CSV table of C-alpha atoms and ligand atoms in Angstrom, one decimal:
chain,number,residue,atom,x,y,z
A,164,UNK,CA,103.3,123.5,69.8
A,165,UNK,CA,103.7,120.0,71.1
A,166,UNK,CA,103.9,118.8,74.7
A,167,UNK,CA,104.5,115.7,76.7
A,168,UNK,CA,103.1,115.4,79.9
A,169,UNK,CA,104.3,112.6,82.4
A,170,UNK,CA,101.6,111.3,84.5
A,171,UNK,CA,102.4,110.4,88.3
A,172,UNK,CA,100.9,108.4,90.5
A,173,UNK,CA,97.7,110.2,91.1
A,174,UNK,CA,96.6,109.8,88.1
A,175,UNK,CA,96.1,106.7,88.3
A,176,UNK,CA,94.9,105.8,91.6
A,177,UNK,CA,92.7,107.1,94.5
A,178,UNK,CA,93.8,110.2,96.3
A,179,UNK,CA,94.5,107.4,99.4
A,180,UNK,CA,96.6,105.9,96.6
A,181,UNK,CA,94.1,102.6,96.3
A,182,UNK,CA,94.4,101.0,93.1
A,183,UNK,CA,91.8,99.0,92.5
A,184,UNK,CA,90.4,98.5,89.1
A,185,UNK,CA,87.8,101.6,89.7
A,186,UNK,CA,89.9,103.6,91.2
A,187,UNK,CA,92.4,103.8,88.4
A,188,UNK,CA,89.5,104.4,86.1
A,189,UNK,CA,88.1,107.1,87.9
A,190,UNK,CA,91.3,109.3,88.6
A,191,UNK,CA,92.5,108.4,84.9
A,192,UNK,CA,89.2,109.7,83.7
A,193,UNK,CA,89.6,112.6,85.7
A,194,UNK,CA,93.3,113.1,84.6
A,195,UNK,CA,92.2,113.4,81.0
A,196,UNK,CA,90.0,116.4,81.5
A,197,UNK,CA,92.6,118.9,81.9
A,198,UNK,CA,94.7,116.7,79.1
A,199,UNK,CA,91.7,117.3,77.1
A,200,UNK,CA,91.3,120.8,77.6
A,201,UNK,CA,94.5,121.0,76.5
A,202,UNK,CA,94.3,119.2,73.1
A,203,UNK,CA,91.1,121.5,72.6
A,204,UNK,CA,93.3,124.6,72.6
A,205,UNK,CA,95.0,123.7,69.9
A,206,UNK,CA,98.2,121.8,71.5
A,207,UNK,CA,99.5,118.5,69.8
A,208,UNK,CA,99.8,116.5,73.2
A,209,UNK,CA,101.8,113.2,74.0
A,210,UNK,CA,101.4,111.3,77.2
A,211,UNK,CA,103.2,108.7,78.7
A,212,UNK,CA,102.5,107.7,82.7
A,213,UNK,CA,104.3,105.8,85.9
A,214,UNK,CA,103.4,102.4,87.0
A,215,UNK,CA,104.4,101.8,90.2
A,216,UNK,CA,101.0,101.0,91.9
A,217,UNK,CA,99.8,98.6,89.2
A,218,UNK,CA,103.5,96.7,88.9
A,219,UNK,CA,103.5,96.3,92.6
A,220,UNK,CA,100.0,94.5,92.4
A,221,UNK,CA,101.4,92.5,89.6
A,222,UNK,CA,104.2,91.2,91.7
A,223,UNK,CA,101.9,90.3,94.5
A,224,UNK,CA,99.8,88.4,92.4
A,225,UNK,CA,103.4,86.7,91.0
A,226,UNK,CA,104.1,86.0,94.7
A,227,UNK,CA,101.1,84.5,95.3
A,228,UNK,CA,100.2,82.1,93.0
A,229,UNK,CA,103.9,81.1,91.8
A,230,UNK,CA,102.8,77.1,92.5
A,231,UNK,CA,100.0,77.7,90.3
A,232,UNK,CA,101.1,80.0,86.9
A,233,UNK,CA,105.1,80.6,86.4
A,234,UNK,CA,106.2,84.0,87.9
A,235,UNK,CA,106.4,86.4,84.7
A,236,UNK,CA,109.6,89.1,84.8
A,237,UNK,CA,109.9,92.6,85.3
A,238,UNK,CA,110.1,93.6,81.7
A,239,UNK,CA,106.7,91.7,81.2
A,240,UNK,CA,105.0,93.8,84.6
A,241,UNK,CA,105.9,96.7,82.8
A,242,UNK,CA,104.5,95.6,79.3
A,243,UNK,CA,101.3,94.5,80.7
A,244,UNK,CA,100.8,97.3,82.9
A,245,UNK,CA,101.4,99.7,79.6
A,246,UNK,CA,98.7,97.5,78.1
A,247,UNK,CA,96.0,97.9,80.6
A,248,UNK,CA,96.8,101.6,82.0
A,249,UNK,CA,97.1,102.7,77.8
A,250,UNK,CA,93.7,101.1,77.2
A,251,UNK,CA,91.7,102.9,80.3
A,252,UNK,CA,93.5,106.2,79.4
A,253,UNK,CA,92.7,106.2,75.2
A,254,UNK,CA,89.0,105.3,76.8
A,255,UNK,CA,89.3,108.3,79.1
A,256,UNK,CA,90.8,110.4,76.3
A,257,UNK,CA,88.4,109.8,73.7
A,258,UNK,CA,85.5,110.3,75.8
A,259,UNK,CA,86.8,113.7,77.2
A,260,UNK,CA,87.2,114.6,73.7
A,261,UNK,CA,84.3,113.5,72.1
A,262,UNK,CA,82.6,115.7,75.0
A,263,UNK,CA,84.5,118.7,73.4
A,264,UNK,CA,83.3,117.6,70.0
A,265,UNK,CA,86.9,116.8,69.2
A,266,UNK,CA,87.0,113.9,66.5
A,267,UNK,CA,90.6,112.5,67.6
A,268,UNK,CA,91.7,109.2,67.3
A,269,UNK,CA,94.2,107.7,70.4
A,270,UNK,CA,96.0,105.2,70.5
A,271,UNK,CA,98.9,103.4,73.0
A,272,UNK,CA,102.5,101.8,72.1
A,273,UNK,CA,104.2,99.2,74.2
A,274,UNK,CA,107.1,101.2,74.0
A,275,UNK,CA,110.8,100.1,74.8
A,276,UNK,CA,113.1,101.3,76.1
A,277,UNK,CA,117.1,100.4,75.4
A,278,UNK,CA,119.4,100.2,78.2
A,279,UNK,CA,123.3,99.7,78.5
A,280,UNK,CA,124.3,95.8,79.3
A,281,UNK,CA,127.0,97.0,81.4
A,282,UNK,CA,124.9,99.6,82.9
A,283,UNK,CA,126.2,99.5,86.5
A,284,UNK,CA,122.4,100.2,87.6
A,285,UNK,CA,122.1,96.4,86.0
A,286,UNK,CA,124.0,94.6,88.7
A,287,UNK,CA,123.5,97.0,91.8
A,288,UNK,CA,120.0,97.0,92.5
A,289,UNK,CA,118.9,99.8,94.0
A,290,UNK,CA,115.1,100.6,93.6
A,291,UNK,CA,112.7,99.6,96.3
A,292,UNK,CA,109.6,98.1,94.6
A,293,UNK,CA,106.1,96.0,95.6
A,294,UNK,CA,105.2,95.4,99.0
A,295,UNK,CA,106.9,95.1,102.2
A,296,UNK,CA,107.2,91.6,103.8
A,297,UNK,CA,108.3,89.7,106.6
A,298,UNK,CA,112.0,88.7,107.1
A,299,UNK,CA,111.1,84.5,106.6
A,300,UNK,CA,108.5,85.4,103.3
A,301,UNK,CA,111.4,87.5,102.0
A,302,UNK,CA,113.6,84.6,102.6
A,303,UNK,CA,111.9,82.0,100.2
A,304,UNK,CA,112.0,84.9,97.2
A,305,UNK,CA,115.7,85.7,98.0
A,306,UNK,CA,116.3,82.0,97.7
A,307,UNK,CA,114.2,82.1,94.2
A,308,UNK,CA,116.9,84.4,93.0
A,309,UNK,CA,115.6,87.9,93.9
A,310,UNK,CA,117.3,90.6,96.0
A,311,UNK,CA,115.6,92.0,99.4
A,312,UNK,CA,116.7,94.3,101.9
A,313,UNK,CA,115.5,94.8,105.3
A,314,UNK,CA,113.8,98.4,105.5
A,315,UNK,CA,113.6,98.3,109.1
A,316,UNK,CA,109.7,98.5,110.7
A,317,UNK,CA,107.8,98.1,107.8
A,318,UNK,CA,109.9,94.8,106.4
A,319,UNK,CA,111.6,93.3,103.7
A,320,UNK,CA,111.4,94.5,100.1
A,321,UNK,CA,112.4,93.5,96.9
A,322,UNK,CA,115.6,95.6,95.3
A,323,UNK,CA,115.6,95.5,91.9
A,324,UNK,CA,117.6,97.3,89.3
A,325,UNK,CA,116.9,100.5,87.7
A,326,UNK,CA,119.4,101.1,84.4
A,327,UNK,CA,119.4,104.6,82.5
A,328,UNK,CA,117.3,105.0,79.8
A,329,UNK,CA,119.4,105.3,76.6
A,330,UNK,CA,117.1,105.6,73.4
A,331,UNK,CA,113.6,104.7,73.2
A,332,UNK,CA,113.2,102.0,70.7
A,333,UNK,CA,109.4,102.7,69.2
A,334,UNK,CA,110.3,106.4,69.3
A,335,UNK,CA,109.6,106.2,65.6
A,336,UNK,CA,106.7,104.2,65.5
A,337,UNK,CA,105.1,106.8,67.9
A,338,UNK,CA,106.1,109.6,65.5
A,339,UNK,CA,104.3,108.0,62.5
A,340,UNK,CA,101.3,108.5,64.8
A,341,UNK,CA,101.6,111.8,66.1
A,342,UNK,CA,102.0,112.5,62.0
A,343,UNK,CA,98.6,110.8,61.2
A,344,UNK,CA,96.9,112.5,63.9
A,345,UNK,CA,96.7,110.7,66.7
A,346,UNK,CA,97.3,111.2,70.3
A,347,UNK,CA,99.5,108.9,71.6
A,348,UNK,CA,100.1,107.3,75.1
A,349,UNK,CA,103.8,106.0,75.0
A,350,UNK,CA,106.7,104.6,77.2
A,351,UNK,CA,104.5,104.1,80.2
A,352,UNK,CA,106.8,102.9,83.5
A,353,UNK,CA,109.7,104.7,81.9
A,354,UNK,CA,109.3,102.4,78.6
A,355,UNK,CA,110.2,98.0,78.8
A,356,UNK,CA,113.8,97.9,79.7
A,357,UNK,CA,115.8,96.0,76.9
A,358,UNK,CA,119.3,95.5,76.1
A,359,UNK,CA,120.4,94.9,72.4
A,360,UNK,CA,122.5,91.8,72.0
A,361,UNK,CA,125.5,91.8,69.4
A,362,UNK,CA,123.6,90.2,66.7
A,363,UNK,CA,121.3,93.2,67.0
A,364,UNK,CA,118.2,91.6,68.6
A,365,UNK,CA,116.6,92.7,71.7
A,366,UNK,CA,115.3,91.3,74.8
A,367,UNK,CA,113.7,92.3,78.0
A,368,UNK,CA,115.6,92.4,81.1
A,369,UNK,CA,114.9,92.3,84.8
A,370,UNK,CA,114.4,96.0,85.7
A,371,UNK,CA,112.9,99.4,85.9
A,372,UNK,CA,113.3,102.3,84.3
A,373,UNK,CA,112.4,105.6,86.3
A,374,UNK,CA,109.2,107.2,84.2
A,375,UNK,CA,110.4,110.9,84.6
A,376,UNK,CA,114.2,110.0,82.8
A,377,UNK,CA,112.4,108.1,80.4
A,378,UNK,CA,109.7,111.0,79.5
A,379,UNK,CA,112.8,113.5,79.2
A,380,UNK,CA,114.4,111.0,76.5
A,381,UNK,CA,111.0,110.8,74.7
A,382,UNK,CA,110.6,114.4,74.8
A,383,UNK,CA,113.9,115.0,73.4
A,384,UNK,CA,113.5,112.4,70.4
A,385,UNK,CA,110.1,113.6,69.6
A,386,UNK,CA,111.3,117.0,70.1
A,387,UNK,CA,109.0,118.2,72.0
A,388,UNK,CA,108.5,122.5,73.3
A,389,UNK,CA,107.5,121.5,76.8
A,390,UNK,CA,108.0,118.7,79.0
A,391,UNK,CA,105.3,118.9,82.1
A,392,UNK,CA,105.6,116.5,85.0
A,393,UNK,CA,101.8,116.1,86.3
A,394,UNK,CA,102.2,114.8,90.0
A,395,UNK,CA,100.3,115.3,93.3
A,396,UNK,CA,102.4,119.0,94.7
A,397,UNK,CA,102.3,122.6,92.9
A,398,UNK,CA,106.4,122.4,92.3
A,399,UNK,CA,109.6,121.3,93.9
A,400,UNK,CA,110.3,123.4,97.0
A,401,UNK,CA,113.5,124.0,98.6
A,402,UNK,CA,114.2,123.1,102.1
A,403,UNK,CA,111.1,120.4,101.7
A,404,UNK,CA,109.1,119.7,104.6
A,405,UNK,CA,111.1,122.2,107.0
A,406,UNK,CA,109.8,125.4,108.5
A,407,UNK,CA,112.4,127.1,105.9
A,408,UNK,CA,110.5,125.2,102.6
A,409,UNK,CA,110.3,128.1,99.5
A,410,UNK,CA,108.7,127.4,96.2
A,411,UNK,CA,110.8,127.5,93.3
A,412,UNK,CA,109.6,129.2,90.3
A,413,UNK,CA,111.2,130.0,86.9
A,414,UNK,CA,114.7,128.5,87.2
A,415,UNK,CA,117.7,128.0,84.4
A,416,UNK,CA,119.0,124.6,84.3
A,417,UNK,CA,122.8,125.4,86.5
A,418,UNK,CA,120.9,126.7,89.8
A,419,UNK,CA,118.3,124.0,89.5
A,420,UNK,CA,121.8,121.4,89.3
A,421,UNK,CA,123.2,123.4,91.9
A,422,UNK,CA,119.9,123.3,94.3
A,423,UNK,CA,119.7,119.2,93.4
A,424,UNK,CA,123.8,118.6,94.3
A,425,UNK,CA,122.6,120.2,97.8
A,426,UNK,CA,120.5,117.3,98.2
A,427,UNK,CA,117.2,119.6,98.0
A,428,UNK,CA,115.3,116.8,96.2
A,429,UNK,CA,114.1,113.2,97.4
A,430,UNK,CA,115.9,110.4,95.7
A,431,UNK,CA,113.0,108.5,93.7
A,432,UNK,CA,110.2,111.1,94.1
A,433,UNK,CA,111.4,114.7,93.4
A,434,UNK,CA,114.8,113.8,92.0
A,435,UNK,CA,114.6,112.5,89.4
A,436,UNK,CA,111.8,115.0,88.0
A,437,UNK,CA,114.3,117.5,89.0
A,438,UNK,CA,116.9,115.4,87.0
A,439,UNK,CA,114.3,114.5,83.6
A,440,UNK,CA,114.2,118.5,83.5
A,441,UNK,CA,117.7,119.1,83.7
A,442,UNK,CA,118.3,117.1,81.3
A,443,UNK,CA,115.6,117.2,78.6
A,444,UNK,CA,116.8,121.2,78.5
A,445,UNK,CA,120.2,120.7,78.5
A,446,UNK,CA,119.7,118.5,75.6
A,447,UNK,CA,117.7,121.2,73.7
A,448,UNK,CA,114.3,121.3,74.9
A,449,UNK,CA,112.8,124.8,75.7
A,450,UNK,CA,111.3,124.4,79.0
A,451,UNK,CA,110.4,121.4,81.5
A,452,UNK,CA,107.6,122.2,84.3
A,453,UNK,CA,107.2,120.2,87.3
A,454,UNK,CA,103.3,121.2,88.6
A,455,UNK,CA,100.2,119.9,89.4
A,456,UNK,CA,97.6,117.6,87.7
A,457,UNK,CA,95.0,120.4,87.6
A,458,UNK,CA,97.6,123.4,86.5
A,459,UNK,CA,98.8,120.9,83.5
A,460,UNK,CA,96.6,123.4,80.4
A,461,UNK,CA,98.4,126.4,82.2
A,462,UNK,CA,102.0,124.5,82.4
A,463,UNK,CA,102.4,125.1,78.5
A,464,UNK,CA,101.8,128.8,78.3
A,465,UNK,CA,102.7,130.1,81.6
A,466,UNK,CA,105.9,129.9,84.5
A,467,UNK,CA,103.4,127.4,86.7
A,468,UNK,CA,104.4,125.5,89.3
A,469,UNK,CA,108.8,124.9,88.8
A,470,UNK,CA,109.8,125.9,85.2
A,471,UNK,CA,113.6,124.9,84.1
A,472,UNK,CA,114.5,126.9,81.4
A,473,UNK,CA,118.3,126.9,79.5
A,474,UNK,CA,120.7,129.5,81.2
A,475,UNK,CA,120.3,133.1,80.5
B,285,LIG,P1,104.7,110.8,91.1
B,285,LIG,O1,103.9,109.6,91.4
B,285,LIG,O2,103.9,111.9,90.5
B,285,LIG,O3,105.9,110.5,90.3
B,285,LIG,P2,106.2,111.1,93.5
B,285,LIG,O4,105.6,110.7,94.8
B,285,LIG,O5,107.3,110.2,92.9
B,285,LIG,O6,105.1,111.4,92.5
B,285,LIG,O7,106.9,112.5,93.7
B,285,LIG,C1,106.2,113.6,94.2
B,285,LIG,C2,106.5,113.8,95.7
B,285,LIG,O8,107.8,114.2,95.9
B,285,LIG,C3,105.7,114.8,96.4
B,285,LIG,O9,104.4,114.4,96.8
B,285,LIG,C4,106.6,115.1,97.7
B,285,LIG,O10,106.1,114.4,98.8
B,285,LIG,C5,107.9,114.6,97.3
B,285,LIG,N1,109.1,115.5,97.4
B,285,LIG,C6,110.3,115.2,97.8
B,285,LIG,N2,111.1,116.2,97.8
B,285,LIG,C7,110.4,117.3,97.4
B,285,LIG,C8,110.7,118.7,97.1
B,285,LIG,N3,111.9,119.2,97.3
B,285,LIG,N4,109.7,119.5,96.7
B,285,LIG,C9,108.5,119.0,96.5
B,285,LIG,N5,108.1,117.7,96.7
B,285,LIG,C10,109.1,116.9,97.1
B,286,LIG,MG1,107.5,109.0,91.1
């Protein structure tokens, strides 16, 4: 049995969503507890984690100090922030399994992630990102090249584009691992968006990839069972935040499409979990789960939290 579990946001910082340094040690730490359990029953588990916190510092540190050290791109925030959150998390992981008296190695890819050129994502930017900013501090960054919309009270913020994941470029080199043993923290951030030029080489390009769509293309070229979507509710509900809101349980891939084309799902938070399961079944795979953090050693077993499953 083998599983990939996406990691949201509160995994990886405070339950106020602070980021500092401790506080993404301590909720990773506690985030591999559960994952750990896991691994001790007997399950071969890949992970792979969003970024959104940690990029956002990144760019404010870009803003900053861009007199002093060059601005780095997009496609660099997200390698670097696979970097540091893979470390912490192979230190979390090891130490929750050496408490088990599990001898397993971990280790982390900087993993990309190939997206279309002519991906119309590319060239309509359309993912909020970082923080919010004044109208005249937005200015001098929109002048440096960089798309901002107003957002009404809180500010400005940065637009940037956010193409479909179409293969995932180190998929093999995280195979080879999962074959020698090792538990392996890959494509985190949705994987580094690159496009393949004619000649065949690849390069980075100014973007993000959404983590969930890029953990259902992992989990379908690693052929995973189960995809589970760790984030910080039980399931996707209907009807969210009304006085009509209704869990959803086990559900086959059409309702779930039907419920998400009657706009039951938040763009950029529930959506596109909704849409990674979708599609990671309707591409083969047995069963996606959306749940919680703390239900993630049940999710593989059991019709926790919201479990898409192919049509009857
Ligand atoms: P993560 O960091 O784990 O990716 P997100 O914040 O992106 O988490 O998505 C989870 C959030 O989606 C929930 O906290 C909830 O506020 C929101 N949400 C939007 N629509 C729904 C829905 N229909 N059912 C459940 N949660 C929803
Ligand atoms: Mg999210």
């Amino acid at each position: 049995m083998r599983v990939l579990i996406a990691l949201g946001g509160n995994a990886m910082t405070s339950p106020e969503g602070h980021a500092r340094p401790e506080d993404q040690i301590t909720a990773i730490t506690q985030a591999m507890e559960p994952v750990a359990d896991l691994i001790a029953s007997g399950v071969d588990v890949v992970l792979t984690h969003g970024n959104g916190p940690q990029v956002g510092n990144l760019l404010v540190k870009n803003e900053l100090a861009a007199s002093v050290v060059p601005p780095v791109t997009l496609d660099w925030c997200g390698a670097q922030t696979q970097g540091t959150i893979g470390f912490v998390t192979v230190n979390a992981l090891q130490r929750a399994l050496h408490g088990r008296g599990i001898d397993r190695q971990a280790a982390a890819v900087v993993t990309r992630a190939r997206v279309d050129a002519d991906d119309p994502g590319l060239a309509n930017p359309t993912k909020p990102i970082g923080r919010y900013l004044p109208r005249d501090e937005a200015q001098v960054l929109i002048e440096h090249g960089q798309v901002w919309e107003d957002r009404g009270e809180r500010g400005w913020r940065r637009m940037v584009a956010s193409p479909e994941p179409r293969e995932i470029l180190d998929a093999p080199a995280v195979s080879a691992l999962i074959r020698a043993g090792f538990v392996v923290v890959a494509n985190g951030g949705g994987g580094i968006p690159v496009v393949r030029d004619p000649d065949g080489t690849v390069r980075g390009v100014e973007a993000v990839i959404d983590k969930d769509l890029g953990a259902a293309l992992l989990a379908r070229m690693l052929d995973v069972d189960t995809l589970v979507i760790a984030t910080d509710v039980d399931g996707a509900v209907l009807d969210y935040g009304t006085p009509r809101e209704r869990a959803l349980g086990l559900v086959d891939v059409p309702t779930m499409r039907k419920h998400a084309a009657e706009g039951h799902f938040a763009g950029g938070s529930m959506g596109p979990k909704v849409e990674a399961c979708c599609r990671f079944v309707e591409n083969g795979g047995r069963r996606a789960v959306i749940t919680s953090l703390g239900r993630i050693a049940d999710a593989v077993s059991d019709d926790v939290g919201t479990t898409v499953v192919p049509a009857a």
